[in-house]
Coordinates of C-alpha atoms in Angstrom, one line a residue:
X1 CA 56.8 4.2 -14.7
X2 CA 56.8 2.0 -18.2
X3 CA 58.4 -1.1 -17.2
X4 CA 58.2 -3.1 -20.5
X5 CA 59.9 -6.5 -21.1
X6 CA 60.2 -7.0 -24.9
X7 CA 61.0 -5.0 -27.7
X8 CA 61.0 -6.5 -31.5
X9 CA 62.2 -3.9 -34.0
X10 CA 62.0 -4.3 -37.8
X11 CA 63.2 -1.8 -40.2
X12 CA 61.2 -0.3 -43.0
X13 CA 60.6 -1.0 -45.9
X14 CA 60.5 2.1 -47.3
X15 CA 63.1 3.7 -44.9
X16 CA 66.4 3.2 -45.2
X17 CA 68.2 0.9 -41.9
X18 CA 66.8 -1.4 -39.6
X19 CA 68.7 -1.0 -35.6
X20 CA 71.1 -1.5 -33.4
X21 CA 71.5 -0.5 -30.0
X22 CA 74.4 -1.8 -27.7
X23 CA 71.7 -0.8 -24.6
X24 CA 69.5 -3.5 -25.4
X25 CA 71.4 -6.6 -25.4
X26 CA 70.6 -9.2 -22.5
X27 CA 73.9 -11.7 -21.8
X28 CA 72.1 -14.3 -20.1
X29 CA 69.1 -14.5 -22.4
X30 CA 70.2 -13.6 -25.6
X31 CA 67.8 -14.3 -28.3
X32 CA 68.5 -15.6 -31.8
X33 CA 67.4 -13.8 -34.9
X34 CA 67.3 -15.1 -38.4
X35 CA 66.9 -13.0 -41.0
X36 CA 65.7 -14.6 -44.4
X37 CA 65.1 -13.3 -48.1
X38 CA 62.0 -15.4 -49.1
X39 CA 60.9 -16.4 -52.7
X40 CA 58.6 -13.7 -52.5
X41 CA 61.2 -10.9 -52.2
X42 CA 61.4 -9.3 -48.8
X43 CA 63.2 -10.0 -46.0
X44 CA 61.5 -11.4 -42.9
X45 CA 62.6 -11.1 -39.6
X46 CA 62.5 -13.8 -37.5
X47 CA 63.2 -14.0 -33.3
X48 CA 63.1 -16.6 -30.6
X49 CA 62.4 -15.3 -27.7
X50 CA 63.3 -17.1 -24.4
X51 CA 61.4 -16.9 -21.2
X52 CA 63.7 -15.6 -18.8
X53 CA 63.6 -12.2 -20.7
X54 CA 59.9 -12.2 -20.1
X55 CA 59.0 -13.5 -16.7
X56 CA 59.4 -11.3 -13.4
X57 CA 61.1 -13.7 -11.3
X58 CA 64.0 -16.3 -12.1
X59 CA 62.9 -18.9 -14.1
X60 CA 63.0 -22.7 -13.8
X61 CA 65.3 -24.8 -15.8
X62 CA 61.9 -26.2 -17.8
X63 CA 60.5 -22.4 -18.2
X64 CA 63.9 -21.5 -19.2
X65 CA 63.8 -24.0 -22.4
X66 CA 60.2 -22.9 -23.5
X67 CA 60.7 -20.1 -26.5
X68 CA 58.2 -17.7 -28.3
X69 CA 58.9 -17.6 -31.7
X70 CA 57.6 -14.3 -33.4
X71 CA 58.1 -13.5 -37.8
X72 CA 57.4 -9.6 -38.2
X73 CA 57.3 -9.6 -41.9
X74 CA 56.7 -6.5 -44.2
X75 CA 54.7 -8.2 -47.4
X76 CA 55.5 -4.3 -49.6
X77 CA 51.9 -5.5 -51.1
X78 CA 51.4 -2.3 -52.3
X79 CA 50.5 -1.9 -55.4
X80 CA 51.8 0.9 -57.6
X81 CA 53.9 1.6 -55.2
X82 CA 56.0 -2.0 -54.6
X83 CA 56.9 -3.3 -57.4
X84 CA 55.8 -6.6 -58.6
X85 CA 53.2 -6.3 -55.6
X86 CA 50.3 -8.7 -58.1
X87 CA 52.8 -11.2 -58.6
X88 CA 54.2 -11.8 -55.3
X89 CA 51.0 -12.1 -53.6
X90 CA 50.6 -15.8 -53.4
X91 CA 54.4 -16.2 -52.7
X92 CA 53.6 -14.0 -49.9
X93 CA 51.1 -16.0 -48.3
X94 CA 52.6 -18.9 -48.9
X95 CA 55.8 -18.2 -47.2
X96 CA 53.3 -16.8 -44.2
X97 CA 52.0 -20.4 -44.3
X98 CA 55.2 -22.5 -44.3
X99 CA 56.8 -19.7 -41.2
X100 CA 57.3 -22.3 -38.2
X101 CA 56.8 -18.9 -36.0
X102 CA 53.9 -19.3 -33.4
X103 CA 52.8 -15.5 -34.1
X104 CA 53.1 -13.8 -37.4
X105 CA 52.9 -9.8 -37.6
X106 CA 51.8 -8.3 -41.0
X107 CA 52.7 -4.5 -42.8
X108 CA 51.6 -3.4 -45.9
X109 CA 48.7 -6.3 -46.9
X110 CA 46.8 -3.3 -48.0
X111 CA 43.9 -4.6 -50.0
X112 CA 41.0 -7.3 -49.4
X113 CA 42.1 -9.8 -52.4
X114 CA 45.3 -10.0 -50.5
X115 CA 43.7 -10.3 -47.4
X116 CA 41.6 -12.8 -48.3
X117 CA 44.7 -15.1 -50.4
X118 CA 46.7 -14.6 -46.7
X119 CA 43.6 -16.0 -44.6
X120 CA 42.8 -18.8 -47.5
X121 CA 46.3 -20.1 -47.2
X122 CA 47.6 -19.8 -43.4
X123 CA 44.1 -20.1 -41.6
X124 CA 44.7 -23.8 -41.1
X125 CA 48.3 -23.0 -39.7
X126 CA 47.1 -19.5 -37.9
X127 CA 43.6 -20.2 -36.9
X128 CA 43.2 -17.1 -35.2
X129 CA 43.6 -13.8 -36.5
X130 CA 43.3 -10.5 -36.8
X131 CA 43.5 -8.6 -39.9
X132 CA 41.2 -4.7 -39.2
X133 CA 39.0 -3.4 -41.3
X134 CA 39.5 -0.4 -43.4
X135 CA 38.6 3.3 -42.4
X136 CA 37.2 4.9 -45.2
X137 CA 37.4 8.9 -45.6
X138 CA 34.8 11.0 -43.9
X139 CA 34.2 13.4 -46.9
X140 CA 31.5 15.8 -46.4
X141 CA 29.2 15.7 -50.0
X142 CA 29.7 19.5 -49.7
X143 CA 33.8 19.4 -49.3
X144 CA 35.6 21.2 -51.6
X145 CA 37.9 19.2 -54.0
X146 CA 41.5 19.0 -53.0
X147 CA 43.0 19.8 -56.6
X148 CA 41.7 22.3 -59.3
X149 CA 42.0 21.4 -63.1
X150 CA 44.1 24.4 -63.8
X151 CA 46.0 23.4 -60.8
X152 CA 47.1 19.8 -62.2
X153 CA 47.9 20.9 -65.7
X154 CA 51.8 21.3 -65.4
X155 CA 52.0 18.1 -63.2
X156 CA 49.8 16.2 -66.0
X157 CA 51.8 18.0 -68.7
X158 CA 55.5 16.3 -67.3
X159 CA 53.5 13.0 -66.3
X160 CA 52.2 12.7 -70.6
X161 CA 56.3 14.0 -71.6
X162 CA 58.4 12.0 -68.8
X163 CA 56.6 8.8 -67.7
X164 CA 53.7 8.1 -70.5
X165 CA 55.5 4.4 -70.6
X166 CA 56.0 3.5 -67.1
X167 CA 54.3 0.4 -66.0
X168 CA 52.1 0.8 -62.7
X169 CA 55.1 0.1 -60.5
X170 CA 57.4 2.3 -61.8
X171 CA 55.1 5.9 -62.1
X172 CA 55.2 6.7 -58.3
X173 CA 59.3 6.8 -58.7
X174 CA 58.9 8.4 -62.4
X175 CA 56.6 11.3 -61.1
X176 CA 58.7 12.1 -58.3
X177 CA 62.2 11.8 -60.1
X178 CA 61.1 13.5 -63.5
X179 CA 57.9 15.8 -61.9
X180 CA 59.0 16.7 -58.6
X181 CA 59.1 20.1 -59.1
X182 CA 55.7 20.0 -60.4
X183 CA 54.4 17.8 -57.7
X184 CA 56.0 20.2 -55.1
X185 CA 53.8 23.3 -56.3
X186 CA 50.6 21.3 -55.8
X187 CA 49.1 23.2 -52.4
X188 CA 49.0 20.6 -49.7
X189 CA 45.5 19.5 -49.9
X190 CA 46.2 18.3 -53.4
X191 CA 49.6 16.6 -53.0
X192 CA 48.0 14.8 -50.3
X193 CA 45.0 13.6 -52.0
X194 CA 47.6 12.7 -55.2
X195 CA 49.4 10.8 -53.1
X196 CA 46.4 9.0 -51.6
X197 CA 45.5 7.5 -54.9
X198 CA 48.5 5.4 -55.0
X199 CA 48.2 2.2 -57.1
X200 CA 45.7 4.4 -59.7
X201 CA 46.5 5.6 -63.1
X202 CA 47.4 9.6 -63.4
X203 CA 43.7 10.0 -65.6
X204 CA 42.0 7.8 -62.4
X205 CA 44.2 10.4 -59.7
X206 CA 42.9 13.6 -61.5
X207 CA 40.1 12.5 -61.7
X208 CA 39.3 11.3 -58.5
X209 CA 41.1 14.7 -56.8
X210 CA 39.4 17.3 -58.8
X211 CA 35.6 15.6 -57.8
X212 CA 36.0 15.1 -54.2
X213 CA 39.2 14.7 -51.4
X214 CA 40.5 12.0 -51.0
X215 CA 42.7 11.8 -47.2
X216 CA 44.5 8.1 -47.5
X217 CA 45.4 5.6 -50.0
X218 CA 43.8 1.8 -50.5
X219 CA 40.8 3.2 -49.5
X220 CA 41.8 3.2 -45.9
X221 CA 43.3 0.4 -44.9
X222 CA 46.0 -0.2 -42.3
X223 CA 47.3 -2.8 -44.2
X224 CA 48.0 -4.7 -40.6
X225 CA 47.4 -8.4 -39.7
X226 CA 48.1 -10.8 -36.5
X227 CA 48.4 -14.5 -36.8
X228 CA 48.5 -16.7 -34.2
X229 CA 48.7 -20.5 -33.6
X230 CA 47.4 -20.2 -30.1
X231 CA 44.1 -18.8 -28.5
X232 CA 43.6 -14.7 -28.8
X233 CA 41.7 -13.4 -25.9
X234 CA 40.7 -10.0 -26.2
X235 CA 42.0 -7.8 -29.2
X236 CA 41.4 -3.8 -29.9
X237 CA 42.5 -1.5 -32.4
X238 CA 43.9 2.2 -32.3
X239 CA 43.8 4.4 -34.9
X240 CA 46.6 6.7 -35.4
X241 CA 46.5 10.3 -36.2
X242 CA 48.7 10.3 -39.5
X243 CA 49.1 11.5 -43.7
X244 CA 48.7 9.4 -46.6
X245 CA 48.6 6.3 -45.2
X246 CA 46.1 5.0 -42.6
X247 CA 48.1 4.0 -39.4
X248 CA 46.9 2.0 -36.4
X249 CA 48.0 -0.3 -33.3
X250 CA 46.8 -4.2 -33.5
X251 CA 46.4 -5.3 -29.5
X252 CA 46.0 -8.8 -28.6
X253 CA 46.4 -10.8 -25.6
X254 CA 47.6 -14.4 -26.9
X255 CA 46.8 -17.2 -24.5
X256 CA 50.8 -18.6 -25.0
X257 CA 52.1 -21.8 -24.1
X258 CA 55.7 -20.7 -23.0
X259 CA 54.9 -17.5 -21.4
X260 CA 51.1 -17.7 -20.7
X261 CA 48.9 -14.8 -21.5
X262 CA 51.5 -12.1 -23.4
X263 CA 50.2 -8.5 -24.4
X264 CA 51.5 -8.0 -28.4
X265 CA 51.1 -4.9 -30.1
X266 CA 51.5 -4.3 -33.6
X267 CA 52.2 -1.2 -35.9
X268 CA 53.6 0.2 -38.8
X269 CA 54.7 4.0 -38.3
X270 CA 54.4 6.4 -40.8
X271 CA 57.6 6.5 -42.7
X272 CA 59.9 10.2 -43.2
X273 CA 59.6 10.5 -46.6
X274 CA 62.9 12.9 -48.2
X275 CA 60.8 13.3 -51.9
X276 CA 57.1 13.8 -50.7
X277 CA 56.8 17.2 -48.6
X278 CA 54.8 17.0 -45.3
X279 CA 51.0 17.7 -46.2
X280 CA 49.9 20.1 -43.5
X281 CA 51.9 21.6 -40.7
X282 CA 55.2 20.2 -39.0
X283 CA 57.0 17.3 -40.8
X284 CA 57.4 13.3 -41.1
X285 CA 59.4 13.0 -37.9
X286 CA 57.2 14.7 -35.7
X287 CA 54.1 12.5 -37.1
X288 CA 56.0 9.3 -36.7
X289 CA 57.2 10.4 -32.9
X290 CA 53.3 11.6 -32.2
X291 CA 52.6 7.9 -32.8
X292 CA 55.0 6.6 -30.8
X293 CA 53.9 8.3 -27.7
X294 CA 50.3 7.6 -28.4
X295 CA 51.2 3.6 -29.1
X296 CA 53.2 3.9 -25.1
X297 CA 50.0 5.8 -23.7
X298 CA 47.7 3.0 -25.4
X299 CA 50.1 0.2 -23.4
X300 CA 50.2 1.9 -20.3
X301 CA 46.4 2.0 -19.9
X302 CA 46.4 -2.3 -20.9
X303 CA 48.9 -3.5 -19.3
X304 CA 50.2 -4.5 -15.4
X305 CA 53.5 -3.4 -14.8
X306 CA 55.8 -6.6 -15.2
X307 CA 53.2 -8.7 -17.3
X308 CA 55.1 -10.2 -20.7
X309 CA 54.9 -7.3 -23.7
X310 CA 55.8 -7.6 -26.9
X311 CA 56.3 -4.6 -29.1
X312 CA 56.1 -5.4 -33.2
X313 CA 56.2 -3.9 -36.5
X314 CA 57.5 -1.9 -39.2
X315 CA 58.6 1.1 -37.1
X316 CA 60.8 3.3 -39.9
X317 CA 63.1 4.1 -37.2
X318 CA 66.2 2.5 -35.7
X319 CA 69.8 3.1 -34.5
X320 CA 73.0 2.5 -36.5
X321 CA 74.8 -0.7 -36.8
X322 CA 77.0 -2.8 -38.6
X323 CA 77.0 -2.2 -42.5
X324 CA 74.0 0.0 -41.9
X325 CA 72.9 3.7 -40.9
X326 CA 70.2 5.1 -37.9
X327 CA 66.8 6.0 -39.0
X328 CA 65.4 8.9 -36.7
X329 CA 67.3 7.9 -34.4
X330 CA 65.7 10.7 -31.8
X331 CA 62.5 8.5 -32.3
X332 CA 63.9 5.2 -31.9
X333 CA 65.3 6.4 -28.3
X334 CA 61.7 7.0 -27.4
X335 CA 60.9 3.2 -27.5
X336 CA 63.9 2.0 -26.6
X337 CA 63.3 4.3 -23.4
X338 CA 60.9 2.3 -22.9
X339 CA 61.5 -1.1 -23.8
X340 CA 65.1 -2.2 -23.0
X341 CA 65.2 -5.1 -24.6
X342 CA 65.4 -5.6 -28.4
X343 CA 65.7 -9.0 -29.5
X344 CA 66.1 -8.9 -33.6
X345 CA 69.1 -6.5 -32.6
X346 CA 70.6 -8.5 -29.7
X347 CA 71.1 -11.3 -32.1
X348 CA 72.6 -11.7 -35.5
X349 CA 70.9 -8.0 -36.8
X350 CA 71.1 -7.7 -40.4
X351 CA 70.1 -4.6 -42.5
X352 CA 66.2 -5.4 -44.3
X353 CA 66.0 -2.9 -46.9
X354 CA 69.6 -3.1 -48.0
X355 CA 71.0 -4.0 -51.3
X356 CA 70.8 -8.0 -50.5
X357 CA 67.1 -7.8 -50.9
X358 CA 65.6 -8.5 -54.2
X359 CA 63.3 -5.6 -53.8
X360 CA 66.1 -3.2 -53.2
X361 CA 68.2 -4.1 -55.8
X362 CA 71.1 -1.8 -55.3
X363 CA 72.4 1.1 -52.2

């Protein structure tokens, strides 16, 4: 029987919500949670956690006053996909820098050069971390390519008529507002190998999908990272079975001074996507609950029932709330199944990918 402690939920920032659940509220250790919109235009989510929600038996009064302060923080460094994704990258990890949290949890640093600015600027703040490498596509030299010339030639017809003077960060929106139609007759090996080469010009995406197939975008990075200010013990990585994106789980057992050793695991799930069909069989929502239940497997199998967990990320599902609606909700209940408490929700929840962020805009 799952018998986890801690639940930190963050909404995407590509879905639509972030969650609340009336379920997961604790009265006698309530948690405060700040929500800010940086100078580098997303909104972090911040929580305190206090002991008592953590620790098996009744704390002491000294326990009781020691906290865990946690910043799950999608950095939408995506380029070509984000917009403005260049520019905000050293805002980025500055803000990561100045965070007063103890343990920083990172979605969406895709690439190496924003890797390697993050590390530069926090590694004296967050001197151990945990950023994985990227996967790169196992592509027999025999394999088929996933689009034909003859295939592409409507798409790149509407691409030249309806978004020949979009900049970078506008032509994923512009192919799939103006060329959907077009984009929708690719067969699924080629929309998913389009799709992959997010961040590339429409000559680079051709090109690339009528030599060779191409699985996952930014060359197969996870685009996770874990910061901590205290000692990480042991760490592993699982890789997710997922589309388009390469999707993992960050473990690391963090030697804390309020709680002692805690088990944190990061993700970010696949997100359900309304304007880019499902390459393959089944859909989004099955793909993103797949990975939920192998993320619970992958805890059962590290941790001791009633040892301190903390479950973070960017999970693209959550339950409605106050000024904001649920995001497969049906998936959310799997986690919250299995961990009852969610602290960013219990406290002051506010909606991250609503119009108050920059990045948003408007809706």
């Amino acid at each position: 029987m799952r018998r986890f402690l801690l639940c930190l939920l963050v909404a995407a920032l590509v879905a639509a919500s972030c969650g609340d659940d009336a379920s997961s509220g604790d009265s006698d250790a309530a948690p405060a949670a700040q929500t800010t919109t940086t100078a580098a235009g997303i909104t972090t989510s911040e929580t305190t956690v206090p002991t008592s929600t953590t620790n098996a038996e009744p704390p002491t009064s000294q326990a009781a006053s020691a906290e865990l302060r946690v910043l799950v923080y999608n950095a939408g460094l995506a380029e070509g996909f984000v917009a403005h994704a260049v520019e905000r990258q050293p805002l980025v990890a500055q803000a990561v820098a100045d965070s007063p949290a103890d343990i920083v949890f990172l979605q969406e640093v895709w690439s190496p050069e924003a890797v390697a600015d993050i590390t530069a600027a926090t590694d004296a703040r967050f001197p151990h971390q945990v950023f994985p490498e990227p996967i790169a596509d196992e592509v027999s030299p025999e394999a088929e390519p996933s689009c034909t010339v003859d295939e592409l030639a409507d798409l790149e017809g509407c691409v030249a008529t309806n978004c020949a003077d979009a900049s970078p960060d506008e032509l994923v929106d512009c192919v799939l507002n103006s060329c959907g139609a077009e984009f929708a007759g690719l067969c699924a090996e080629c929309q998913a190998c389009i799709g992959s080469n997010v961040g590339s010009t429409v000559e680079e995406a051709v090109a690339n999908c009528t030599a060779a197939s191409a699985a996952f975008a930014y060359e197969g990075s996870v685009g996770l990272g874990l910061l901590s200010s205290a000692e990480i013990l042991a760490t592993e990585v699982l890789v997710l079975d997922s589309s388009l994106n390469r999707r993992a789980v960050v473990y690391a057992l963090v030697d804390t001074e309020a709680f002692g050793e805690v088990h944190l695991f990061g993700t970010h799930l696949s997100a359900v996507f309304t304007d880019i069909p499902y390459p393959g069989e089944g859909t989004w929502e099955d793909e993103q609950a797949s990975q939920i239940e192998a993320i619970l497997t992958f805890i059962d199998g590290l941790v001791v029932p009633g040892e301190p967990v903390v479950l973070l990320g960017d999970f693209n599902t959550g339950p409605a709330g106050d000024g904001y609606e649920a995001e497969i909700p049906a998936n959310y209940e799997q986690l919250a199944a299995a961990f009852p408490l969610n602290p960013y929700v219990a406290g002051d929840a506010r909606c991250t990918f609503c119009g108050d962020n920059p990045l948003v805009g408007s809706g």
